[in-house]
Amino acid sequence: MPKLSDARNRTRVLLARPGVIKPASARSLDGRRTMAKRPGVIVVGGGLAGLACATALLEARVDAHVLEAGDAPGGRVRTDSYEGFLLDRGFQVYLTAYPEGRRVLDLKALSLQRFIPGAKVWRGGRLHTLADPLRQPVTAVSHLFDAPGGLADKLRVLELRQLSTSGELGDLWQRPQQESRHLLRDLGFSEEMLEAFFTPFFGGIFLERGLTTSSRMLEFVFRMFAKGHAAVPAKGMGAIPEQLSAKLPSAALRMRVRVEEVWGHRVRLPGGEMLHADAVVVATDPGTAASLLVGMPAPRMNRVTCLYFAAPEPPVEGPWLTLNGEGRGPVNNVAVMSEVSAAYAPPGQALVSVSVVDDAGSADSLEARVRAQLTEWFGPAVSAWRHLRTYAIPEALPAQPPSALVEPHRPVRLAAGLYVCGDHRENASIDGALASGRRAAEAVLLDLGR
Ligand SMILES: Cc1cc2nc3c(=O)[nH]c(=O)nc-3n(C[C@H](O)[C@H](O)[C@H](O)COP(=O)(O)OP(=O)(O)OC[C@H]3O[C@@H](n4cnc5c(N)ncnc54)[C@H](O)[C@@H]3O)c2cc1C
């Protein structure tokens, strides 16, 4: 079997005229004739990027076939049904202002259930309410001097909102960038506001609590919160990939197929089966993309652990995000998912989702440490909570320090006939994954002369 680097060299030789796809031969890598099918375009990976790519190709009447290693599409966005509860594989939210989501998803059909704008913050032995002053003026004013950060910090939030919502979205990705913590300090936010709000809030989104993620990402996310809502589909985040995959004919989606090698227009499956295509789009997670494609960097990945508990009563009433504003203990944020959408829990029970980011403690004792911390917040009722499942996700999100976003929309066309998409090509979000898939489809269509 030739090495992949040899394969890439051969691929370049095959590409006689840049920009024009030469038909792949119907021979296998070892030169023998195979029963290879020619499915048009092969998309490796059925996460949001791969599904967005395949649906865009099909809309342009180009045959696309998705090969997915898992037992269902969705990749990092999936929901498990467990004892009548809906467990997203890690706490995630959809931001209704996502521009690509608005283009490709039927948001109405997802029946999005919103969180309240703002947050509850645990600090100094009690829960404070931090309301969005523009969306919830009454709550915001009534809690003005109660919430962490003084009046000056509240005014700076308005300044940050003004900064992140001004101008075109495309311009935002070209702005000077620095680590988010430096932008927040330059804007004059107090250390109290950083510790009590920004660290747990953006820590739960970027999945790192140092706020070292690019300020472009912070401005993008803040803009999305300012222009829309955080929400989940009524029946769980998995409804998003389900909606996209339902657009594909069933024969276009093959599950439990792990592609082992990509060789120009061909892919090798376990057992040596070869598939030939006019084009191949690698839409895997970033680490797998780096192993399949020569020269593709493997970004550092941020991790998160999500614990689910069944509670007889919701510890917080209403669709609030609750943040750890004290900077100690394993818990970063808590959400009572059944308060956001009733379908997340069976009648009479509440589903509590707890996210742990950057935890230095032992994984074995995590549940006990989480319970101890939440007992401080919510009292002895926590002892009656039943642990349902823990999802430890070591490769949840590509890290996005400023260096990663120097080029905000990274190339998706590697050569004529070979493309790549995924959140690592755009920004680490549902919207970034969807946009990268659409861009890859556009590049394929251009090369195919469509
Ligand atoms: C816990 C968590 C919380 C998050 N929170 C948010 C949030 O609140 N808001 C937000 O916008 N984003 C969030 N994200 C990020 C968002 O989910 C991802 O950016 C996005 O889903 C990535 O999609 P993708 O298609 O690029 O990659 P993936 O979802 O990783 O899809 C890649 C697919 O390729 C398949 N695959 C891998 N190798 C092979 C192979 N060899 N052959 C065939 N198939 C293969 C995988 O099985 C997978 O299905 C979160 C992510 C996680 C994990």
Short mmCIF file of C-alpha atoms and ligand atoms in Angstrom, two decimals:
data_model
loop_
_atom_site.label_atom_id
_atom_site.label_comp_id
_atom_site.label_asym_id
_atom_site.label_seq_id
_atom_site.Cartn_x
_atom_site.Cartn_y
_atom_site.Cartn_z
CA MET A 1 0.00 0.00 0.00
CA PRO A 2 1.55 3.34 -0.94
CA LYS A 3 2.08 5.89 1.80
CA LEU A 4 -0.40 8.73 1.93
CA SER A 5 2.30 11.27 1.04
CA ASP A 6 3.02 9.23 -2.11
CA ALA A 7 -0.70 9.16 -2.74
CA ARG A 8 -0.94 12.96 -2.56
CA ASN A 9 1.96 13.25 -5.03
CA ARG A 10 0.23 10.84 -7.38
CA THR A 11 -2.97 12.84 -6.93
CA ARG A 12 -1.25 15.95 -8.16
CA VAL A 13 0.06 14.05 -11.20
CA LEU A 14 -3.47 12.89 -11.95
CA LEU A 15 -4.70 16.47 -11.97
CA ALA A 16 -3.59 17.35 -15.45
CA ARG A 17 -5.31 20.71 -15.72
CA PRO A 18 -5.83 22.68 -12.54
CA GLY A 19 -9.47 23.49 -12.02
CA VAL A 20 -10.77 20.64 -14.14
CA ILE A 21 -11.49 17.31 -12.57
CA LYS A 22 -10.06 14.42 -14.50
CA PRO A 23 -12.23 11.30 -14.23
CA ALA A 24 -10.77 8.83 -11.75
CA SER A 25 -9.77 5.44 -13.09
CA ALA A 26 -11.72 2.41 -12.01
CA ARG A 27 -8.66 0.70 -10.59
CA SER A 28 -7.80 0.13 -7.00
CA LEU A 29 -4.63 1.40 -5.36
CA ASP A 30 -2.80 -1.86 -6.10
CA GLY A 31 -3.72 -1.56 -9.77
CA ARG A 32 -6.35 -4.31 -9.88
CA ARG A 33 -9.73 -3.61 -11.40
CA THR A 34 -12.41 -3.22 -8.73
CA MET A 35 -16.17 -3.20 -8.54
CA ALA A 36 -15.85 0.47 -7.66
CA LYS A 37 -18.96 2.60 -7.89
CA ARG A 38 -18.80 6.22 -9.07
CA PRO A 39 -21.05 8.06 -6.67
CA GLY A 40 -20.37 11.59 -7.90
CA VAL A 41 -19.04 13.22 -4.77
CA ILE A 42 -18.01 11.33 -1.64
CA VAL A 43 -18.37 13.26 1.61
CA VAL A 44 -16.36 11.68 4.43
CA GLY A 45 -18.13 12.44 7.70
CA GLY A 46 -21.77 13.16 8.47
CA GLY A 47 -21.44 15.94 11.05
CA LEU A 48 -23.04 19.31 10.38
CA ALA A 49 -20.32 20.33 7.90
CA GLY A 50 -20.63 17.12 5.87
CA LEU A 51 -24.43 17.26 5.91
CA ALA A 52 -24.46 20.93 4.86
CA CYS A 53 -22.05 20.10 2.03
CA ALA A 54 -24.02 17.08 0.82
CA THR A 55 -27.38 18.87 0.93
CA ALA A 56 -25.96 21.83 -1.01
CA LEU A 57 -24.58 19.45 -3.65
CA LEU A 58 -27.87 17.62 -3.94
CA GLU A 59 -29.73 20.90 -4.28
CA ALA A 60 -27.43 21.60 -7.26
CA ARG A 61 -28.36 18.12 -8.63
CA VAL A 62 -24.95 16.63 -8.00
CA ASP A 63 -24.98 13.14 -6.46
CA ALA A 64 -23.38 13.21 -3.03
CA HIS A 65 -22.79 10.22 -0.79
CA VAL A 66 -21.96 10.65 2.87
CA LEU A 67 -19.83 8.00 4.58
CA GLU A 68 -20.19 8.33 8.35
CA ALA A 69 -18.18 6.36 10.90
CA GLY A 70 -20.83 6.63 13.63
CA ASP A 71 -24.22 4.93 13.92
CA ALA A 72 -26.14 8.15 13.13
CA PRO A 73 -25.39 11.51 11.55
CA GLY A 74 -24.62 14.59 13.64
CA GLY A 75 -21.04 14.16 14.81
CA ARG A 76 -20.58 16.38 17.83
CA VAL A 77 -24.27 17.38 17.82
CA ARG A 78 -26.29 14.39 18.91
CA THR A 79 -29.01 13.68 21.44
CA ASP A 80 -29.49 10.37 23.25
CA SER A 81 -32.82 9.18 24.60
CA TYR A 82 -32.27 7.69 28.04
CA GLU A 83 -34.99 6.59 30.47
CA GLY A 84 -37.35 9.19 29.02
CA PHE A 85 -34.77 12.01 29.19
CA LEU A 86 -33.14 13.71 26.21
CA LEU A 87 -29.40 13.98 26.77
CA ASP A 88 -27.46 16.17 24.37
CA ARG A 89 -23.93 14.86 24.01
CA GLY A 90 -22.53 17.81 25.91
CA PHE A 91 -24.42 21.00 26.77
CA GLN A 92 -24.85 23.03 23.59
CA VAL A 93 -27.05 25.87 22.45
CA TYR A 94 -28.10 27.13 19.05
CA LEU A 95 -27.93 30.90 18.57
CA THR A 96 -30.92 32.02 16.56
CA ALA A 97 -28.98 34.84 14.85
CA TYR A 98 -26.45 32.45 13.30
CA PRO A 99 -26.37 33.67 9.67
CA GLU A 100 -25.61 30.33 8.04
CA GLY A 101 -28.19 28.58 10.18
CA ARG A 102 -30.78 31.03 8.90
CA ARG A 103 -29.83 30.10 5.35
CA VAL A 104 -29.88 26.33 5.61
CA LEU A 105 -32.10 25.35 8.53
CA ASP A 106 -35.87 25.47 8.88
CA LEU A 107 -35.78 27.12 12.30
CA LYS A 108 -39.56 27.04 12.69
CA ALA A 109 -39.62 23.28 12.26
CA LEU A 110 -36.98 22.92 14.99
CA SER A 111 -39.41 24.57 17.43
CA LEU A 112 -36.60 26.42 19.17
CA GLN A 113 -37.05 26.95 22.91
CA ARG A 114 -35.25 30.00 24.26
CA PHE A 115 -33.14 30.67 27.29
CA ILE A 116 -33.83 33.92 29.16
CA PRO A 117 -31.32 36.58 28.00
CA GLY A 118 -28.88 37.13 30.88
CA ALA A 119 -27.77 34.64 33.52
CA LYS A 120 -27.97 33.64 37.15
CA VAL A 121 -24.58 33.93 38.79
CA TRP A 122 -23.49 32.12 41.96
CA ARG A 123 -21.18 34.41 43.92
CA GLY A 124 -20.64 35.27 47.58
CA GLY A 125 -22.96 32.58 48.85
CA ARG A 126 -26.03 33.38 46.77
CA LEU A 127 -27.50 33.49 43.29
CA HIS A 128 -27.60 36.88 41.58
CA THR A 129 -29.63 37.73 38.51
CA LEU A 130 -27.78 39.35 35.63
CA ALA A 131 -30.44 40.48 33.19
CA ASP A 132 -29.91 41.86 29.72
CA PRO A 133 -30.64 45.58 30.15
CA LEU A 134 -32.04 45.98 26.63
CA ARG A 135 -34.18 42.84 26.53
CA GLN A 136 -35.31 42.70 30.13
CA PRO A 137 -35.15 46.30 31.32
CA VAL A 138 -37.40 45.77 34.30
CA THR A 139 -35.43 42.82 35.68
CA ALA A 140 -32.15 44.53 34.81
CA VAL A 141 -33.00 47.73 36.67
CA SER A 142 -34.35 45.92 39.69
CA HIS A 143 -31.11 43.93 39.96
CA LEU A 144 -28.77 46.71 38.94
CA PHE A 145 -26.89 46.99 42.21
CA ASP A 146 -27.41 43.40 43.23
CA ALA A 147 -25.58 41.69 40.40
CA PRO A 148 -21.79 41.31 40.20
CA GLY A 149 -19.97 44.24 38.61
CA GLY A 150 -21.01 47.80 39.39
CA LEU A 151 -22.95 50.26 37.30
CA ALA A 152 -19.77 51.02 35.33
CA ASP A 153 -19.52 47.38 34.23
CA LYS A 154 -23.17 47.42 33.12
CA LEU A 155 -22.47 50.44 30.96
CA ARG A 156 -19.42 48.70 29.49
CA VAL A 157 -21.64 45.74 28.54
CA LEU A 158 -23.61 48.22 26.43
CA GLU A 159 -20.31 49.41 24.94
CA LEU A 160 -19.32 45.83 24.09
CA ARG A 161 -22.73 45.30 22.54
CA GLN A 162 -22.27 48.43 20.45
CA LEU A 163 -18.81 47.29 19.34
CA SER A 164 -19.88 43.78 18.40
CA THR A 165 -23.07 44.75 16.60
CA SER A 166 -21.66 47.64 14.58
CA GLY A 167 -20.75 47.20 10.93
CA GLU A 168 -21.15 44.20 8.69
CA LEU A 169 -20.51 40.71 10.03
CA GLY A 170 -17.85 40.15 7.36
CA ASP A 171 -15.93 43.18 8.66
CA LEU A 172 -15.96 41.79 12.19
CA TRP A 173 -13.74 38.88 11.08
CA GLN A 174 -11.20 41.35 9.70
CA ARG A 175 -10.91 43.48 12.85
CA PRO A 176 -7.68 43.66 14.85
CA GLN A 177 -7.67 40.75 17.25
CA GLN A 178 -6.18 39.87 20.59
CA GLU A 179 -7.01 37.41 23.36
CA SER A 180 -10.55 38.00 24.65
CA ARG A 181 -9.34 38.78 28.20
CA HIS A 182 -7.19 41.63 26.83
CA LEU A 183 -10.11 43.11 24.87
CA LEU A 184 -12.31 42.99 27.98
CA ARG A 185 -9.62 44.68 30.10
CA ASP A 186 -9.01 47.29 27.39
CA LEU A 187 -12.73 48.06 27.49
CA GLY A 188 -12.32 48.72 31.20
CA PHE A 189 -14.26 45.82 32.72
CA SER A 190 -13.47 45.17 36.38
CA GLU A 191 -11.70 42.00 37.50
CA GLU A 192 -14.89 41.15 39.42
CA MET A 193 -16.91 41.23 36.19
CA LEU A 194 -14.31 39.06 34.44
CA GLU A 195 -14.34 36.47 37.20
CA ALA A 196 -18.07 36.54 37.94
CA PHE A 197 -19.46 36.70 34.44
CA PHE A 198 -17.15 36.65 31.43
CA THR A 199 -14.99 33.73 32.54
CA PRO A 200 -17.84 31.27 33.17
CA PHE A 201 -20.04 32.63 30.36
CA PHE A 202 -17.48 32.56 27.56
CA GLY A 203 -15.61 29.71 29.26
CA GLY A 204 -18.71 27.60 28.70
CA ILE A 205 -18.81 28.62 25.03
CA PHE A 206 -15.10 28.53 24.14
CA LEU A 207 -14.53 25.61 26.54
CA GLU A 208 -11.52 27.30 28.12
CA ARG A 209 -11.56 29.52 31.20
CA GLY A 210 -8.45 31.59 30.50
CA LEU A 211 -10.34 33.74 27.93
CA THR A 212 -7.40 33.25 25.56
CA THR A 213 -9.74 32.74 22.58
CA SER A 214 -9.55 35.39 19.85
CA SER A 215 -11.50 38.58 20.49
CA ARG A 216 -13.00 38.15 17.00
CA MET A 217 -14.76 35.04 18.29
CA LEU A 218 -15.91 36.89 21.41
CA GLU A 219 -17.31 39.72 19.29
CA PHE A 220 -18.99 37.24 16.94
CA VAL A 221 -20.66 35.33 19.78
CA PHE A 222 -21.67 38.54 21.59
CA ARG A 223 -23.17 39.84 18.36
CA MET A 224 -25.17 36.61 17.98
CA PHE A 225 -26.47 36.95 21.56
CA ALA A 226 -27.30 40.62 20.99
CA LYS A 227 -29.19 39.97 17.75
CA GLY A 228 -30.96 36.77 18.73
CA HIS A 229 -31.46 34.22 21.47
CA ALA A 230 -29.74 31.15 22.83
CA ALA A 231 -32.08 28.22 22.28
CA VAL A 232 -32.38 24.48 21.88
CA PRO A 233 -34.73 22.59 19.57
CA ALA A 234 -37.73 21.34 21.56
CA LYS A 235 -36.61 17.72 21.04
CA GLY A 236 -32.89 18.20 21.61
CA MET A 237 -29.91 19.46 19.66
CA GLY A 238 -29.84 16.28 17.60
CA ALA A 239 -32.89 17.61 15.75
CA ILE A 240 -30.53 19.93 13.82
CA PRO A 241 -28.54 17.21 12.01
CA GLU A 242 -31.73 15.13 11.74
CA GLN A 243 -33.36 17.94 9.79
CA LEU A 244 -30.44 18.18 7.39
CA SER A 245 -30.02 14.44 6.92
CA ALA A 246 -33.75 14.08 6.18
CA LYS A 247 -33.11 16.07 2.99
CA LEU A 248 -30.79 13.33 1.71
CA PRO A 249 -32.12 10.19 0.02
CA SER A 250 -31.47 7.24 2.34
CA ALA A 251 -29.03 5.68 -0.14
CA ALA A 252 -26.89 8.83 0.09
CA LEU A 253 -26.05 8.25 3.75
CA ARG A 254 -24.00 5.20 4.78
CA MET A 255 -23.47 4.73 8.51
CA ARG A 256 -20.78 2.76 10.35
CA VAL A 257 -18.31 3.29 7.51
CA ARG A 258 -14.92 4.54 8.68
CA VAL A 259 -12.83 5.79 5.80
CA GLU A 260 -9.23 4.71 6.31
CA GLU A 261 -7.48 6.54 3.53
CA VAL A 262 -8.17 9.30 1.06
CA TRP A 263 -6.27 9.17 -2.16
CA GLY A 264 -7.21 11.94 -4.53
CA HIS A 265 -10.62 11.03 -5.90
CA ARG A 266 -10.75 7.72 -4.08
CA VAL A 267 -11.32 6.53 -0.56
CA ARG A 268 -10.35 3.23 1.01
CA LEU A 269 -12.72 1.55 3.45
CA PRO A 270 -11.92 -1.12 6.05
CA GLY A 271 -11.34 -4.45 4.32
CA GLY A 272 -9.79 -2.71 1.33
CA GLU A 273 -12.98 -1.73 -0.49
CA MET A 274 -12.25 1.22 -2.76
CA LEU A 275 -14.74 3.85 -3.77
CA HIS A 276 -14.01 6.19 -6.67
CA ALA A 277 -15.63 9.55 -7.19
CA ASP A 278 -15.44 12.74 -9.16
CA ALA A 279 -14.53 14.53 -5.97
CA VAL A 280 -13.93 13.75 -2.29
CA VAL A 281 -14.78 16.13 0.55
CA VAL A 282 -13.20 15.34 3.92
CA ALA A 283 -15.72 16.54 6.52
CA THR A 284 -14.42 14.75 9.59
CA ASP A 285 -13.41 16.14 12.96
CA PRO A 286 -10.18 18.18 12.84
CA GLY A 287 -7.90 15.40 14.18
CA THR A 288 -9.09 12.84 11.63
CA ALA A 289 -8.84 15.40 8.82
CA ALA A 290 -5.20 15.94 9.79
CA SER A 291 -4.53 12.19 9.64
CA LEU A 292 -6.28 11.73 6.27
CA LEU A 293 -4.85 14.80 4.53
CA VAL A 294 -1.16 15.57 4.17
CA GLY A 295 -0.27 19.04 5.38
CA MET A 296 -3.57 19.59 7.22
CA PRO A 297 -2.71 20.89 10.71
CA ALA A 298 -4.32 19.23 13.74
CA PRO A 299 -5.53 22.07 16.00
CA ARG A 300 -5.31 21.82 19.77
CA MET A 301 -8.74 20.76 21.02
CA ASN A 302 -10.58 22.06 24.09
CA ARG A 303 -12.33 19.56 26.31
CA VAL A 304 -15.50 19.54 28.39
CA THR A 305 -17.35 17.09 30.62
CA CYS A 306 -21.11 17.19 30.94
CA LEU A 307 -22.94 15.46 33.79
CA TYR A 308 -26.69 14.86 33.75
CA PHE A 309 -28.86 14.44 36.84
CA ALA A 310 -32.55 13.67 37.28
CA ALA A 311 -34.01 15.88 40.02
CA PRO A 312 -37.45 15.66 41.65
CA GLU A 313 -37.67 19.49 41.52
CA PRO A 314 -35.86 22.00 39.26
CA PRO A 315 -33.12 23.70 41.32
CA VAL A 316 -33.68 26.91 39.29
CA GLU A 317 -37.07 27.80 37.92
CA GLY A 318 -37.25 29.11 34.39
CA PRO A 319 -34.98 28.72 31.36
CA TRP A 320 -31.90 30.29 32.95
CA LEU A 321 -28.23 29.59 32.44
CA THR A 322 -26.60 29.51 35.87
CA LEU A 323 -22.90 30.39 36.09
CA ASN A 324 -20.22 29.72 38.65
CA GLY A 325 -19.09 33.28 39.38
CA GLU A 326 -16.56 32.35 42.05
CA GLY A 327 -13.79 30.77 40.03
CA ARG A 328 -13.45 27.77 42.32
CA GLY A 329 -14.75 24.22 42.13
CA PRO A 330 -15.32 22.04 39.07
CA VAL A 331 -18.68 23.42 37.91
CA ASN A 332 -18.66 26.05 35.16
CA ASN A 333 -22.36 26.27 34.34
CA VAL A 334 -25.68 24.59 35.08
CA ALA A 335 -28.87 24.50 33.02
CA VAL A 336 -32.15 22.85 33.91
CA MET A 337 -32.91 21.59 30.43
CA SER A 338 -36.49 20.59 31.26
CA GLU A 339 -37.17 24.26 32.15
CA VAL A 340 -36.08 25.18 28.61
CA SER A 341 -38.04 22.44 26.86
CA ALA A 342 -40.39 20.11 28.73
CA ALA A 343 -39.55 17.26 26.34
CA TYR A 344 -36.07 16.92 27.91
CA ALA A 345 -37.48 15.08 30.97
CA PRO A 346 -40.40 12.78 31.75
CA PRO A 347 -43.35 14.42 33.56
CA GLY A 348 -42.66 15.17 37.21
CA GLN A 349 -38.88 15.16 36.85
CA ALA A 350 -36.27 17.79 36.02
CA LEU A 351 -33.14 17.29 33.93
CA VAL A 352 -30.09 19.12 35.25
CA SER A 353 -27.09 19.56 32.96
CA VAL A 354 -23.75 20.47 34.54
CA SER A 355 -20.72 21.48 32.47
CA VAL A 356 -17.18 21.12 33.76
CA VAL A 357 -14.44 23.01 31.88
CA ASP A 358 -10.68 22.96 32.57
CA ASP A 359 -11.02 20.74 35.63
CA ALA A 360 -7.71 19.81 37.22
CA GLY A 361 -9.17 17.25 39.67
CA SER A 362 -9.57 13.50 39.40
CA ALA A 363 -12.16 12.23 36.91
CA ASP A 364 -13.06 9.42 39.36
CA SER A 365 -14.22 11.83 42.02
CA LEU A 366 -15.89 14.30 39.63
CA GLU A 367 -19.50 13.41 40.37
CA ALA A 368 -18.89 13.67 44.14
CA ARG A 369 -17.12 17.02 43.74
CA VAL A 370 -19.91 18.37 41.53
CA ARG A 371 -22.55 17.26 44.05
CA ALA A 372 -20.62 18.87 46.92
CA GLN A 373 -20.37 22.17 45.06
CA LEU A 374 -24.01 22.18 43.98
CA THR A 375 -25.12 21.32 47.50
CA GLU A 376 -23.62 24.69 48.50
CA TRP A 377 -25.71 26.34 45.78
CA PHE A 378 -29.00 24.45 46.00
CA GLY A 379 -28.95 22.83 49.45
CA PRO A 380 -29.49 19.24 50.63
CA ALA A 381 -32.05 18.55 47.86
CA VAL A 382 -29.04 17.72 45.66
CA SER A 383 -28.56 14.45 47.54
CA ALA A 384 -31.86 13.26 46.01
CA TRP A 385 -30.61 13.86 42.47
CA ARG A 386 -29.98 10.72 40.46
CA HIS A 387 -26.90 10.68 38.27
CA LEU A 388 -27.94 9.68 34.74
CA ARG A 389 -24.85 9.89 32.57
CA THR A 390 -21.54 11.68 32.18
CA TYR A 391 -20.22 12.66 28.76
CA ALA A 392 -16.47 13.32 28.79
CA ILE A 393 -15.60 14.97 25.48
CA PRO A 394 -11.84 15.37 25.15
CA GLU A 395 -11.99 16.80 21.62
CA ALA A 396 -14.99 19.10 21.81
CA LEU A 397 -13.83 22.27 20.06
CA PRO A 398 -10.75 23.43 18.18
CA ALA A 399 -8.93 26.03 20.30
CA GLN A 400 -9.16 29.48 18.70
CA PRO A 401 -6.38 31.71 19.92
CA PRO A 402 -5.80 34.78 17.71
CA SER A 403 -3.26 32.83 15.62
CA ALA A 404 -5.98 30.34 14.59
CA LEU A 405 -8.23 33.08 13.21
CA VAL A 406 -5.66 35.14 11.30
CA GLU A 407 -7.37 33.73 8.23
CA PRO A 408 -11.04 33.59 9.32
CA HIS A 409 -12.28 31.56 6.34
CA ARG A 410 -9.56 28.98 5.68
CA PRO A 411 -9.27 27.24 2.30
CA VAL A 412 -11.59 24.31 1.65
CA ARG A 413 -10.23 23.40 -1.79
CA LEU A 414 -6.98 21.43 -1.53
CA ALA A 415 -6.76 20.43 -5.20
CA ALA A 416 -9.24 19.86 -7.99
CA GLY A 417 -11.25 16.91 -6.75
CA LEU A 418 -10.13 17.11 -3.11
CA TYR A 419 -11.81 19.36 -0.52
CA VAL A 420 -12.07 19.72 3.24
CA CYS A 421 -14.68 21.25 5.54
CA GLY A 422 -15.50 21.33 9.23
CA ASP A 423 -15.49 23.84 12.07
CA HIS A 424 -11.67 23.91 11.93
CA ARG A 425 -11.93 25.66 8.52
CA GLU A 426 -14.19 28.45 9.78
CA ASN A 427 -15.04 29.18 13.40
CA ALA A 428 -15.63 26.59 16.10
CA SER A 429 -19.41 26.63 16.19
CA ILE A 430 -22.47 25.10 14.61
CA ASP A 431 -22.60 28.08 12.28
CA GLY A 432 -18.93 27.73 11.33
CA ALA A 433 -19.38 24.02 10.54
CA LEU A 434 -22.45 24.71 8.38
CA ALA A 435 -20.73 27.57 6.52
CA SER A 436 -17.62 25.49 5.83
CA GLY A 437 -19.78 22.72 4.35
CA ARG A 438 -21.51 25.16 2.04
CA ARG A 439 -18.19 26.68 0.96
CA ALA A 440 -16.78 23.22 0.16
CA ALA A 441 -19.88 22.42 -1.93
CA GLU A 442 -19.46 25.70 -3.82
CA ALA A 443 -15.81 24.84 -4.56
CA VAL A 444 -16.81 21.39 -5.85
CA LEU A 445 -19.52 22.88 -8.06
CA LEU A 446 -17.11 25.42 -9.50
CA ASP A 447 -14.61 22.69 -10.41
CA LEU A 448 -17.38 20.56 -11.89
CA GLY A 449 -18.43 23.53 -14.01
CA ARG A 450 -21.87 23.65 -12.39
C1 LIG B 1 -19.83 19.65 24.09
C2 LIG B 1 -19.85 20.61 22.96
C3 LIG B 1 -20.48 21.83 23.14
C4 LIG B 1 -20.57 22.71 22.06
N1 LIG B 1 -21.30 23.85 22.24
C5 LIG B 1 -21.63 24.59 21.15
C6 LIG B 1 -22.58 25.62 21.24
O1 LIG B 1 -23.16 25.85 22.30
N2 LIG B 1 -22.88 26.33 20.12
C7 LIG B 1 -22.25 26.09 18.93
O2 LIG B 1 -22.55 26.77 17.94
N3 LIG B 1 -21.35 25.10 18.81
C8 LIG B 1 -21.04 24.33 19.88
N4 LIG B 1 -20.16 23.30 19.77
C9 LIG B 1 -19.42 23.14 18.52
C10 LIG B 1 -20.19 22.44 17.41
O3 LIG B 1 -20.93 21.36 17.89
C11 LIG B 1 -19.15 21.94 16.38
O4 LIG B 1 -18.35 23.04 15.98
C12 LIG B 1 -19.77 21.32 15.14
O5 LIG B 1 -20.77 20.40 15.47
C13 LIG B 1 -18.68 20.62 14.34
O6 LIG B 1 -19.24 19.98 13.21
P1 LIG B 1 -18.32 19.29 12.12
O7 LIG B 1 -19.20 18.73 11.09
O8 LIG B 1 -17.26 20.26 11.72
O9 LIG B 1 -17.53 18.13 12.88
P2 LIG B 1 -18.08 16.82 13.61
O10 LIG B 1 -19.35 17.11 14.30
O11 LIG B 1 -16.94 16.35 14.45
O12 LIG B 1 -18.38 15.80 12.44
C14 LIG B 1 -17.40 14.98 11.88
C15 LIG B 1 -18.02 13.65 11.52
O13 LIG B 1 -17.06 12.85 10.84
C16 LIG B 1 -17.19 11.52 11.27
N5 LIG B 1 -15.91 10.84 11.01
C17 LIG B 1 -14.73 11.02 11.66
N6 LIG B 1 -13.78 10.23 11.11
C18 LIG B 1 -14.37 9.57 10.09
C19 LIG B 1 -13.90 8.63 9.13
N7 LIG B 1 -12.62 8.23 9.11
N8 LIG B 1 -14.77 8.13 8.21
C20 LIG B 1 -16.08 8.52 8.22
N9 LIG B 1 -16.57 9.42 9.10
C21 LIG B 1 -15.73 9.94 10.02
C22 LIG B 1 -17.52 11.65 12.75
O14 LIG B 1 -18.13 10.46 13.23
C23 LIG B 1 -18.46 12.84 12.74
O15 LIG B 1 -19.80 12.45 12.56
C24 LIG B 1 -19.99 22.40 20.83
C25 LIG B 1 -19.33 21.18 20.66
C26 LIG B 1 -19.28 20.29 21.71
C27 LIG B 1 -18.65 18.95 21.49
#
